[in-house]
Amino acid sequence: MAPCTLGKSVKKVCIFALVIILCIYTSFYKECFWKEDLLLNDRLDGGTLGVQYILNQDNMQEALNGEKNTSNDNAKQDSFLTHFEKAQSNSEVHFADSRSSKAEVPTKESSASKNHLLASETIMDLARRGQQVNKQLVTSIKTAKVTKIKPPFKNQWIAWNEDSSSSSLNRRLQTVKHNYVAMNKYAVNFTGRRRSKKLSSKELLCELKQRVEMATIKFGDGPFTTTKWQRYLPTKNLSQELGHFRTCAVVASAGSILKSSLGKEIDAHDAIVRFNGAPTIGFESDVGSRTTIRIVNSQIVTMQEHKFHDNSLYKMGVLLVWDPAQYSANLTEWSKHPEYDFFGSYTKYREENPGQPFYIINPKAQWQIWNIMQENTAEDIQRNPPSSGLIGILLMMTICDQVNVYEFLPSQRRTDLCHYFENYQDQACTVGAYHPLMFEKNLVKRINQGSDRDIYLQGKVTLPGFGTFRCPNSK
C-alpha cells in the first residue's frame, strides 16, 4: 500500500503545482495583454499621427519622382504593411505561446483540469482580443494608405502665406512699418477704395495689365524734348528695342538662393534680369552666368561708393534705372526734383558708353502698382514705392510670354541673409521695412500660376506674360 499511497501523494503534489503554475501563468498573461491592449489602443488613438506623417512623407516623395502608377502604389503598400506586421512580431509571439499551451493541457475531468481549461480559455480570449485590436490597427493603416491622408498645409508644401500681415512682424519691424506709414515722405493721397472681396488670380492679373503702364522714357516725353536729351535718350521703348521673349527669368538677390544649384535652369531662359550690384562671377552654379537686363535704383547710379562708372558689372546687358517720385508728381515735376539727382550721372555714362543701352523707367508705374496693392490689403501699407524686384517682375511681364521669378518668395532655404554676395543679415530684407515688401510678396503669391512645391523647393514663381491672356473688358 505504501507505494500506491506515495504515488497518489506525488500526483496530488503535481496537480497542485500545476494549478499554481497556471494561476501565475494566467496572471502574467493578463498583465501582458492588458499592457499590449493599452499599447495598441494608444497606437490607434495617438499613433495615427505618426502613421500620417510616414504616409505624408511617402506622398511627398511620390510627388518629387512624379510616380503615380497604381501597381507601384500597391507594391509600396504591401511592402509597408509587411514591414509594419514584422514590427508587431513581439506581440504575435505571445499569441503563439498561448495557443501552444492549450494543446498541452490534460483533458481529465478533474477540478484542476477544469481550472486549467478555464485559465487557458481566458488566455485565448485575451489573445483573440489582442489580435482583433492589432487587426484594426493594420486595417486603419491600409485605409490611410488607400485614401492618402493629406497634411494640413496646402499642396503638401509650406509656401509664402498670401494673407501675411504686419501682425506677424517682430516688434522692431512693426515700429518701422508704422513710422513709414506715418511719415508719408512722398505725400501719398490715396483715394481708392479697399476691396472687401478678395480678387481671384485672373482678376488681379487683369488689374495689373490694364492699370499699370510699365514704360521707359523716350525722347519727346514730357520735358525731355531738348536737343540735349535727343542725344542721350533712346527713340524706342524697351520692348521695341529688345523685341519679345518666350521665357524670362527674374533673379532676386536674396541670400536664400545660395546652394540652390539653379544656375543651369536660370541660364536656359531667353532673357535674364538681375538687380543693382548682384554679381554672377563666383556664384554661377546658383544664379547663372548670363545677364540680359540689369535694373538699378538711382542710388547706385548717383553715389560714388557704388563705382557705377568704373564697375564692369554695369557694362553688360541692357541697363534700366528708376527713381522714386512724389505720389502725384508728373514727369516735369519729377525731373526737377528727383529723389536722387541721377540725371547728370546718366548723361555722363551715355557719353562714356554710347553703345550701351541705358533706359530710364517712367516713375508713374511705381505708384500705379502701389495703388493696386493698397486696394487689395486691409491694413495701411508703407507709403513708399515698391522694390526694384516687383518693378522688374511687372516690366518683364510686358515683354515675355512666361516669367519665372527666383527667390522673390523665399524657399525652404529661407534665411535672414540679405544678399547672396555679402554677409549682412536682417529680417527686413525678406519682409520689408522701407519698401512694402511683405505686401508685394502677397501680390505675387496671389497671381502665381505655379505650385507651392516650386516655391518651397526652388523659390520659383511662374507668371504669365500680359500678352498671353485677355481680360473681360479689354478692348
Short mmCIF file of C-alpha atoms in Angstrom, two decimals, residues 7-458:
data_model
loop_
_atom_site.label_atom_id
_atom_site.label_comp_id
_atom_site.label_asym_id
_atom_site.label_seq_id
_atom_site.Cartn_x
_atom_site.Cartn_y
_atom_site.Cartn_z
CA GLY A 7 2.06 7.63 -5.94
CA LYS A 8 -1.22 9.36 -5.06
CA SER A 9 0.65 11.95 -2.98
CA VAL A 10 3.00 12.67 -5.86
CA LYS A 11 0.02 13.09 -8.20
CA LYS A 12 -1.66 15.49 -5.77
CA VAL A 13 1.53 17.50 -5.42
CA CYS A 14 1.92 17.61 -9.20
CA ILE A 15 -1.66 18.70 -9.75
CA PHE A 16 -1.36 21.35 -7.02
CA ALA A 17 1.88 22.62 -8.53
CA LEU A 18 0.26 22.66 -11.97
CA VAL A 19 -2.65 24.73 -10.66
CA ILE A 20 -0.24 27.17 -9.03
CA ILE A 21 1.76 27.44 -12.25
CA LEU A 22 -1.41 28.02 -14.28
CA CYS A 23 -2.58 30.76 -11.91
CA ILE A 24 0.77 32.51 -12.16
CA TYR A 25 0.73 31.93 -15.91
CA THR A 26 -2.77 33.44 -16.18
CA SER A 27 -1.88 36.49 -14.07
CA PHE A 28 1.27 37.03 -16.15
CA TYR A 29 -0.66 36.96 -19.44
CA LYS A 30 -3.40 39.18 -18.15
CA GLU A 31 -0.82 41.78 -17.26
CA CYS A 32 0.98 41.40 -20.59
CA PHE A 33 -2.17 41.55 -22.71
CA TRP A 34 -3.58 44.40 -20.68
CA LYS A 35 -0.43 46.37 -21.39
CA GLU A 36 -0.50 45.23 -25.00
CA ASP A 37 -4.11 46.29 -25.27
CA LEU A 38 -3.31 49.72 -23.89
CA LEU A 39 -0.33 49.98 -26.21
CA LEU A 40 -2.37 49.07 -29.25
CA ASN A 41 -5.21 51.41 -28.29
CA ASP A 42 -2.66 54.15 -27.79
CA ARG A 43 -1.31 53.42 -31.24
CA LEU A 44 -4.81 53.64 -32.67
CA ASP A 45 -5.64 56.90 -30.90
CA GLY A 46 -2.35 58.77 -30.79
CA GLY A 47 -0.13 56.81 -33.16
CA THR A 48 -2.29 57.66 -36.16
CA LEU A 49 -0.43 60.97 -36.37
CA GLY A 50 2.82 59.08 -36.74
CA VAL A 51 1.29 56.91 -39.46
CA GLN A 52 0.01 60.02 -41.23
CA TYR A 53 3.48 61.56 -41.05
CA ILE A 54 5.04 58.47 -42.66
CA LEU A 55 2.38 58.44 -45.35
CA ASN A 56 2.76 62.18 -46.00
CA GLN A 57 6.49 61.73 -46.47
CA ASP A 58 5.73 58.88 -48.88
CA ASN A 59 3.31 61.10 -50.82
CA MET A 60 5.89 63.89 -50.98
CA GLN A 61 8.47 61.52 -52.39
CA GLU A 62 5.94 60.33 -54.99
CA ALA A 63 5.33 63.95 -55.97
CA LEU A 64 9.06 64.54 -56.37
CA ASN A 65 9.56 61.47 -58.50
CA GLY A 66 6.35 62.02 -60.49
CA GLU A 67 5.25 58.45 -59.86
CA LYS A 68 1.55 57.81 -59.68
CA ASN A 69 1.42 54.30 -61.07
CA THR A 70 -1.25 52.22 -59.34
CA SER A 71 0.74 49.00 -59.41
CA ASN A 72 3.68 50.76 -57.79
CA ASP A 73 1.38 52.15 -55.12
CA ASN A 74 0.09 48.65 -54.37
CA ALA A 75 3.61 47.30 -54.16
CA LYS A 76 4.62 50.08 -51.78
CA GLN A 77 1.53 49.41 -49.70
CA ASP A 78 2.31 45.70 -49.44
CA SER A 79 5.89 46.48 -48.52
CA PHE A 80 4.80 48.96 -45.88
CA LEU A 81 2.31 46.54 -44.35
CA THR A 82 4.85 43.71 -44.36
CA HIS A 83 7.29 45.94 -42.54
CA PHE A 84 4.64 47.00 -40.05
CA GLU A 85 3.46 43.45 -39.36
CA LYS A 86 7.05 42.38 -38.84
CA ALA A 87 7.40 45.16 -36.28
CA GLN A 88 4.47 43.66 -34.40
CA SER A 89 6.13 40.22 -34.19
CA ASN A 90 6.92 40.56 -30.46
CA SER A 91 3.23 40.62 -29.54
CA GLU A 92 2.48 37.80 -32.02
CA VAL A 93 4.97 35.56 -30.18
CA HIS A 94 2.81 35.86 -27.10
CA PHE A 95 -0.24 34.84 -29.12
CA ALA A 96 1.57 31.74 -30.44
CA ASP A 97 2.70 30.76 -26.94
CA SER A 98 -0.85 30.90 -25.62
CA ARG A 99 -2.14 28.73 -28.46
CA SER A 100 0.53 26.06 -27.88
CA SER A 101 -0.12 25.96 -24.14
CA LYS A 102 -3.71 24.94 -24.76
CA ALA A 103 -2.67 21.84 -26.69
CA GLU A 104 -0.56 20.68 -23.75
CA VAL A 105 -3.38 20.88 -21.16
CA PRO A 106 -4.60 17.49 -19.78
CA THR A 107 -8.21 16.63 -20.69
CA LYS A 108 -9.24 14.77 -17.47
CA GLU A 109 -12.47 15.95 -15.94
CA SER A 110 -10.91 16.97 -12.66
CA SER A 111 -11.33 20.26 -10.83
CA ALA A 112 -7.69 21.01 -11.54
CA SER A 113 -8.07 20.33 -15.27
CA LYS A 114 -11.26 22.43 -15.39
CA ASN A 115 -9.40 25.28 -13.76
CA HIS A 116 -6.62 24.78 -16.24
CA LEU A 117 -9.04 24.83 -19.18
CA LEU A 118 -10.74 27.93 -17.80
CA ALA A 119 -7.39 29.64 -17.45
CA SER A 120 -6.42 28.56 -20.94
CA GLU A 121 -9.69 29.86 -22.39
CA THR A 122 -9.12 33.17 -20.64
CA ILE A 123 -5.69 33.36 -22.22
CA MET A 124 -7.19 32.58 -25.64
CA ASP A 125 -9.85 35.26 -25.18
CA LEU A 126 -7.13 37.75 -24.39
CA ALA A 127 -5.13 36.58 -27.36
CA ARG A 128 -8.14 36.93 -29.68
CA ARG A 129 -8.83 40.38 -28.28
CA GLY A 130 -5.23 41.40 -28.89
CA GLN A 131 -5.43 40.01 -32.43
CA GLN A 132 -8.61 41.98 -33.11
CA VAL A 133 -7.03 45.22 -31.91
CA ASN A 134 -3.93 44.51 -33.94
CA LYS A 135 -6.10 43.73 -36.98
CA GLN A 136 -7.98 47.02 -36.52
CA LEU A 137 -4.68 48.91 -36.44
CA VAL A 138 -3.42 47.24 -39.63
CA THR A 139 -6.80 47.89 -41.30
CA SER A 140 -6.64 51.55 -40.36
CA ILE A 141 -3.18 51.77 -41.95
CA LYS A 142 -4.48 50.12 -45.13
CA THR A 143 -7.35 52.60 -45.25
CA ALA A 144 -5.00 55.51 -44.66
CA LYS A 145 -2.74 54.31 -47.45
CA VAL A 146 -5.61 53.98 -49.90
CA THR A 147 -7.13 57.37 -49.09
CA LYS A 148 -3.69 59.02 -48.90
CA ILE A 149 -4.16 61.24 -45.87
CA LYS A 150 -3.10 64.77 -46.72
CA PRO A 151 -1.15 67.04 -44.38
CA PRO A 152 -2.85 70.14 -43.03
CA PHE A 153 -0.96 72.57 -45.27
CA LYS A 154 -1.88 73.29 -48.86
CA ASN A 155 -0.50 71.01 -51.58
CA GLN A 156 1.86 69.39 -49.04
CA TRP A 157 4.34 72.30 -49.22
CA ILE A 158 4.77 75.23 -46.88
CA ALA A 159 4.95 78.34 -49.07
CA TRP A 160 4.58 82.07 -48.50
CA ASN A 161 1.20 82.96 -46.94
CA GLU A 162 -0.53 85.33 -49.35
CA ASP A 163 -2.55 86.79 -46.46
CA SER A 164 0.51 87.82 -44.44
CA SER A 165 0.08 90.94 -42.34
CA SER A 166 2.28 93.19 -40.22
CA SER A 167 0.97 91.48 -37.07
CA SER A 168 3.42 88.66 -37.80
CA LEU A 169 6.41 91.03 -37.73
CA ASN A 170 8.64 91.39 -34.70
CA ARG A 171 8.21 94.49 -32.57
CA ARG A 172 11.11 96.37 -34.19
CA LEU A 173 9.78 95.91 -37.73
CA GLN A 174 6.23 96.71 -36.69
CA THR A 175 7.52 100.03 -35.33
CA VAL A 176 9.50 100.70 -38.52
CA LYS A 177 6.48 99.92 -40.69
CA HIS A 178 4.21 102.15 -38.58
CA ASN A 179 6.71 105.01 -38.76
CA TYR A 180 6.93 104.83 -42.56
CA VAL A 181 3.14 104.88 -42.81
CA ALA A 182 3.01 107.95 -40.57
CA MET A 183 5.96 109.69 -42.24
CA ASN A 184 4.38 109.77 -45.71
CA LYS A 185 7.53 111.09 -47.34
CA TYR A 186 6.04 111.00 -50.83
CA ALA A 187 2.80 112.83 -49.97
CA VAL A 188 0.63 109.84 -50.74
CA ASN A 189 -3.01 110.83 -51.01
CA PHE A 190 -4.71 107.51 -51.58
CA THR A 191 -8.32 107.96 -52.71
CA GLY A 192 -9.01 104.41 -53.84
CA ARG A 193 -11.39 102.01 -52.13
CA ARG A 194 -10.33 98.95 -50.17
CA ARG A 195 -11.79 95.80 -51.64
CA SER A 196 -13.96 93.85 -49.24
CA LYS A 197 -13.83 90.79 -51.52
CA LYS A 198 -10.58 89.10 -52.41
CA LEU A 199 -9.88 89.14 -56.15
CA SER A 200 -9.15 85.94 -57.98
CA SER A 201 -5.75 85.42 -59.57
CA LYS A 202 -7.13 86.22 -63.04
CA GLU A 203 -8.91 89.34 -61.80
CA LEU A 204 -5.77 90.59 -60.11
CA LEU A 205 -3.70 89.91 -63.23
CA CYS A 206 -6.20 91.93 -65.26
CA GLU A 207 -5.96 94.82 -62.78
CA LEU A 208 -2.19 94.87 -63.25
CA LYS A 209 -2.39 94.52 -67.03
CA GLN A 210 -4.91 97.31 -67.53
CA ARG A 211 -3.83 99.82 -64.90
CA VAL A 212 -0.02 99.63 -64.71
CA GLU A 213 1.87 101.34 -67.55
CA MET A 214 5.34 99.84 -67.48
CA ALA A 215 7.17 102.15 -69.84
CA THR A 216 10.59 103.72 -70.32
CA ILE A 217 11.17 107.37 -71.08
CA LYS A 218 11.81 108.26 -74.71
CA PHE A 219 12.96 111.45 -76.32
CA GLY A 220 9.92 113.72 -76.54
CA ASP A 221 8.21 112.52 -73.36
CA GLY A 222 7.24 115.37 -71.00
CA PRO A 223 10.13 117.76 -70.51
CA PHE A 224 12.63 115.55 -72.38
CA THR A 225 12.34 117.43 -75.67
CA THR A 226 15.53 119.46 -75.88
CA THR A 227 18.47 118.76 -78.17
CA LYS A 228 20.45 117.57 -75.16
CA TRP A 229 18.01 114.79 -74.42
CA GLN A 230 17.77 113.84 -78.08
CA ARG A 231 21.43 112.93 -77.85
CA TYR A 232 21.07 110.72 -74.76
CA LEU A 233 17.60 109.21 -74.65
CA PRO A 234 16.58 106.29 -76.87
CA THR A 235 13.95 106.88 -79.51
CA LYS A 236 12.38 103.46 -78.93
CA ASN A 237 10.94 101.96 -75.78
CA LEU A 238 12.36 98.78 -74.26
CA SER A 239 10.02 96.33 -75.98
CA GLN A 240 10.68 97.91 -79.37
CA GLU A 241 14.43 97.72 -78.78
CA LEU A 242 14.63 94.18 -77.39
CA GLY A 243 11.63 92.54 -79.01
CA HIS A 244 9.56 89.85 -77.36
CA PHE A 245 10.81 86.86 -75.37
CA ARG A 246 9.29 83.45 -74.80
CA THR A 247 10.66 82.77 -71.31
CA CYS A 248 12.30 85.17 -68.87
CA ALA A 249 13.99 84.67 -65.51
CA VAL A 250 13.90 87.33 -62.79
CA VAL A 251 16.64 86.56 -60.28
CA ALA A 252 16.29 88.09 -56.82
CA SER A 253 19.44 88.88 -54.85
CA ALA A 254 18.23 87.12 -51.70
CA GLY A 255 20.73 85.13 -49.64
CA SER A 256 18.45 82.10 -49.80
CA ILE A 257 19.44 81.45 -53.41
CA LEU A 258 22.81 80.18 -52.18
CA LYS A 259 23.25 76.40 -52.51
CA SER A 260 20.20 76.26 -54.78
CA SER A 261 22.01 74.86 -57.86
CA LEU A 262 19.59 76.86 -60.03
CA GLY A 263 22.27 78.28 -62.32
CA LYS A 264 21.66 76.00 -65.32
CA GLU A 265 17.90 76.40 -65.11
CA ILE A 266 18.19 80.19 -64.94
CA ASP A 267 20.61 80.38 -67.87
CA ALA A 268 18.24 78.30 -70.01
CA HIS A 269 15.79 81.23 -70.25
CA ASP A 270 15.68 83.56 -73.25
CA ALA A 271 16.21 86.65 -71.11
CA ILE A 272 17.55 87.07 -67.55
CA VAL A 273 17.02 90.04 -65.23
CA ARG A 274 19.25 90.95 -62.27
CA PHE A 275 19.24 93.83 -59.82
CA ASN A 276 21.64 96.52 -58.63
CA GLY A 277 25.12 95.14 -57.80
CA ALA A 278 24.29 91.43 -57.80
CA PRO A 279 27.29 89.62 -59.38
CA THR A 280 27.42 86.32 -61.23
CA ILE A 281 31.16 85.53 -61.13
CA GLY A 282 31.79 83.04 -58.37
CA PHE A 283 28.09 82.24 -57.98
CA GLU A 284 27.32 80.74 -61.39
CA SER A 285 26.11 77.37 -60.07
CA ASP A 286 23.39 79.09 -58.03
CA VAL A 287 22.44 82.22 -60.01
CA GLY A 288 23.65 81.50 -63.56
CA SER A 289 26.11 83.47 -65.63
CA ARG A 290 24.07 85.36 -68.26
CA THR A 291 22.54 88.84 -67.84
CA THR A 292 20.14 90.36 -70.36
CA ILE A 293 18.79 93.25 -68.27
CA ARG A 294 20.07 94.85 -65.08
CA ILE A 295 17.72 97.12 -63.13
CA VAL A 296 19.37 99.59 -60.76
CA ASN A 297 17.96 102.21 -58.43
CA SER A 298 19.06 105.84 -58.63
CA GLN A 299 21.33 105.49 -55.56
CA ILE A 300 23.54 103.02 -57.46
CA VAL A 301 23.91 105.49 -60.32
CA THR A 302 24.48 108.54 -58.11
CA MET A 303 26.52 107.54 -55.04
CA GLN A 304 30.26 107.26 -55.70
CA GLU A 305 30.83 104.29 -53.37
CA HIS A 306 28.99 102.08 -55.85
CA LYS A 307 31.53 102.95 -58.61
CA PHE A 308 28.85 102.88 -61.25
CA HIS A 309 31.07 104.32 -63.97
CA ASP A 310 34.01 102.01 -63.31
CA ASN A 311 32.49 98.65 -62.43
CA SER A 312 32.31 96.29 -65.42
CA LEU A 313 29.15 94.83 -63.86
CA TYR A 314 27.24 97.85 -65.20
CA LYS A 315 28.55 97.48 -68.73
CA MET A 316 26.83 94.19 -69.56
CA GLY A 317 23.36 93.73 -70.95
CA VAL A 318 20.71 96.44 -71.02
CA LEU A 319 20.62 98.91 -68.10
CA LEU A 320 17.47 100.38 -66.60
CA VAL A 321 17.36 102.92 -63.77
CA TRP A 322 14.41 104.02 -61.66
CA ASP A 323 13.95 106.80 -59.13
CA PRO A 324 11.06 107.42 -56.71
CA ALA A 325 8.73 110.32 -57.50
CA GLN A 326 6.19 112.08 -55.34
CA TYR A 327 2.81 110.33 -55.39
CA SER A 328 1.04 112.90 -57.58
CA ALA A 329 4.03 114.29 -59.49
CA ASN A 330 4.08 114.38 -63.29
CA LEU A 331 7.20 113.89 -65.40
CA THR A 332 8.11 117.57 -65.40
CA GLU A 333 7.82 117.90 -61.63
CA TRP A 334 9.78 114.72 -61.05
CA SER A 335 12.59 115.70 -63.49
CA LYS A 336 13.10 118.92 -61.50
CA HIS A 337 13.07 117.18 -58.11
CA PRO A 338 14.16 113.55 -58.34
CA GLU A 339 14.91 111.84 -55.05
CA TYR A 340 18.50 111.24 -56.20
CA ASP A 341 19.68 113.60 -58.90
CA PHE A 342 20.95 110.87 -61.17
CA PHE A 343 20.44 112.72 -64.48
CA GLY A 344 24.00 114.13 -64.51
CA SER A 345 25.46 110.69 -63.89
CA TYR A 346 23.15 109.23 -66.54
CA THR A 347 24.29 111.65 -69.25
CA LYS A 348 27.94 111.16 -68.28
CA TYR A 349 27.57 107.40 -68.61
CA ARG A 350 25.93 107.78 -72.02
CA GLU A 351 28.84 109.90 -73.22
CA GLU A 352 31.40 107.37 -71.99
CA ASN A 353 29.45 104.34 -73.24
CA PRO A 354 27.43 105.44 -76.29
CA GLY A 355 26.89 101.86 -77.43
CA GLN A 356 25.48 100.70 -74.05
CA PRO A 357 21.65 100.60 -73.98
CA PHE A 358 20.53 102.58 -70.93
CA TYR A 359 16.86 103.30 -70.16
CA ILE A 360 15.01 105.33 -67.53
CA ILE A 361 11.80 103.78 -66.17
CA ASN A 362 8.82 106.13 -66.12
CA PRO A 363 8.05 106.74 -62.41
CA LYS A 364 4.27 106.75 -62.83
CA ALA A 365 4.23 102.92 -62.86
CA GLN A 366 5.53 102.59 -59.29
CA TRP A 367 2.50 104.34 -57.78
CA GLN A 368 0.07 102.55 -60.08
CA ILE A 369 1.42 99.30 -58.64
CA TRP A 370 1.23 100.72 -55.11
CA ASN A 371 -2.45 101.67 -55.54
CA ILE A 372 -3.39 98.11 -56.52
CA MET A 373 -1.53 96.69 -53.54
CA GLN A 374 -3.26 99.07 -51.12
CA GLU A 375 -6.71 98.43 -52.59
CA ASN A 376 -6.25 94.72 -52.01
CA THR A 377 -4.83 94.97 -48.47
CA ALA A 378 -6.95 95.53 -45.37
CA GLU A 379 -4.27 97.41 -43.43
CA ASP A 380 -2.27 100.51 -44.35
CA ILE A 381 0.91 99.55 -46.17
CA GLN A 382 4.14 101.60 -46.20
CA ARG A 383 3.60 104.80 -48.17
CA ASN A 384 6.77 104.19 -50.13
CA PRO A 385 7.29 102.91 -53.69
CA PRO A 386 7.63 99.17 -54.33
CA SER A 387 11.02 97.48 -54.60
CA SER A 388 13.17 97.04 -57.69
CA GLY A 389 12.15 93.38 -57.60
CA LEU A 390 8.43 93.97 -58.14
CA ILE A 391 9.10 96.70 -60.72
CA GLY A 392 11.31 94.25 -62.62
CA ILE A 393 8.73 91.45 -62.43
CA LEU A 394 5.96 93.58 -63.95
CA LEU A 395 8.30 95.06 -66.53
CA MET A 396 9.21 91.57 -67.78
CA MET A 397 5.55 90.53 -67.86
CA THR A 398 5.10 93.16 -70.61
CA ILE A 399 7.77 91.67 -72.91
CA CYS A 400 7.74 87.93 -72.05
CA ASP A 401 5.24 85.12 -72.55
CA GLN A 402 6.26 83.49 -69.26
CA VAL A 403 8.19 84.91 -66.33
CA ASN A 404 9.88 82.68 -63.75
CA VAL A 405 10.88 84.57 -60.61
CA TYR A 406 13.54 83.04 -58.35
CA GLU A 407 13.73 83.62 -54.58
CA PHE A 408 11.46 86.66 -54.51
CA LEU A 409 9.22 84.41 -52.44
CA PRO A 410 11.51 82.55 -50.04
CA SER A 411 12.12 78.82 -50.46
CA GLN A 412 12.98 76.14 -47.91
CA ARG A 413 16.40 77.81 -47.75
CA ARG A 414 14.87 80.95 -46.22
CA THR A 415 17.40 82.99 -44.28
CA ASP A 416 17.90 86.48 -42.87
CA LEU A 417 20.98 86.87 -45.09
CA CYS A 418 20.02 89.88 -47.21
CA HIS A 419 22.11 89.24 -50.32
CA TYR A 420 23.88 86.14 -51.56
CA PHE A 421 27.03 88.14 -52.28
CA GLU A 422 27.54 89.92 -48.92
CA ASN A 423 27.49 88.98 -45.25
CA TYR A 424 24.70 91.13 -43.85
CA GLN A 425 21.63 89.78 -42.08
CA ASP A 426 18.30 91.46 -41.37
CA GLN A 427 14.78 90.05 -41.41
CA ALA A 428 13.66 93.30 -43.06
CA CYS A 429 15.26 92.13 -46.30
CA THR A 430 12.60 89.41 -46.53
CA VAL A 431 9.51 91.07 -45.04
CA GLY A 432 10.30 94.73 -45.72
CA ALA A 433 10.97 97.95 -43.87
CA TYR A 434 11.17 100.89 -46.30
CA HIS A 435 9.51 99.03 -49.17
CA PRO A 436 6.09 97.40 -48.62
CA LEU A 437 7.86 94.13 -49.37
CA MET A 438 5.53 91.83 -47.42
CA PHE A 439 2.55 93.10 -49.41
CA GLU A 440 4.49 92.83 -52.68
CA LYS A 441 5.07 89.16 -51.92
CA ASN A 442 1.38 88.71 -51.09
CA LEU A 443 0.52 90.14 -54.51
CA VAL A 444 2.98 87.91 -56.35
CA LYS A 445 1.79 84.81 -54.47
CA ARG A 446 -1.82 85.54 -55.48
CA ILE A 447 -1.01 85.74 -59.18
CA ASN A 448 1.37 82.78 -59.15
CA GLN A 449 0.44 80.14 -61.72
CA GLY A 450 2.92 77.58 -60.44
CA SER A 451 2.75 75.26 -57.45
CA ASP A 452 3.61 75.65 -53.77
CA ARG A 453 6.07 72.81 -54.35
CA ASP A 454 8.06 75.01 -56.76
CA ILE A 455 8.12 77.84 -54.24
CA TYR A 456 9.16 75.58 -51.37
CA LEU A 457 11.91 73.70 -53.23
CA GLN A 458 13.21 76.35 -55.63
#
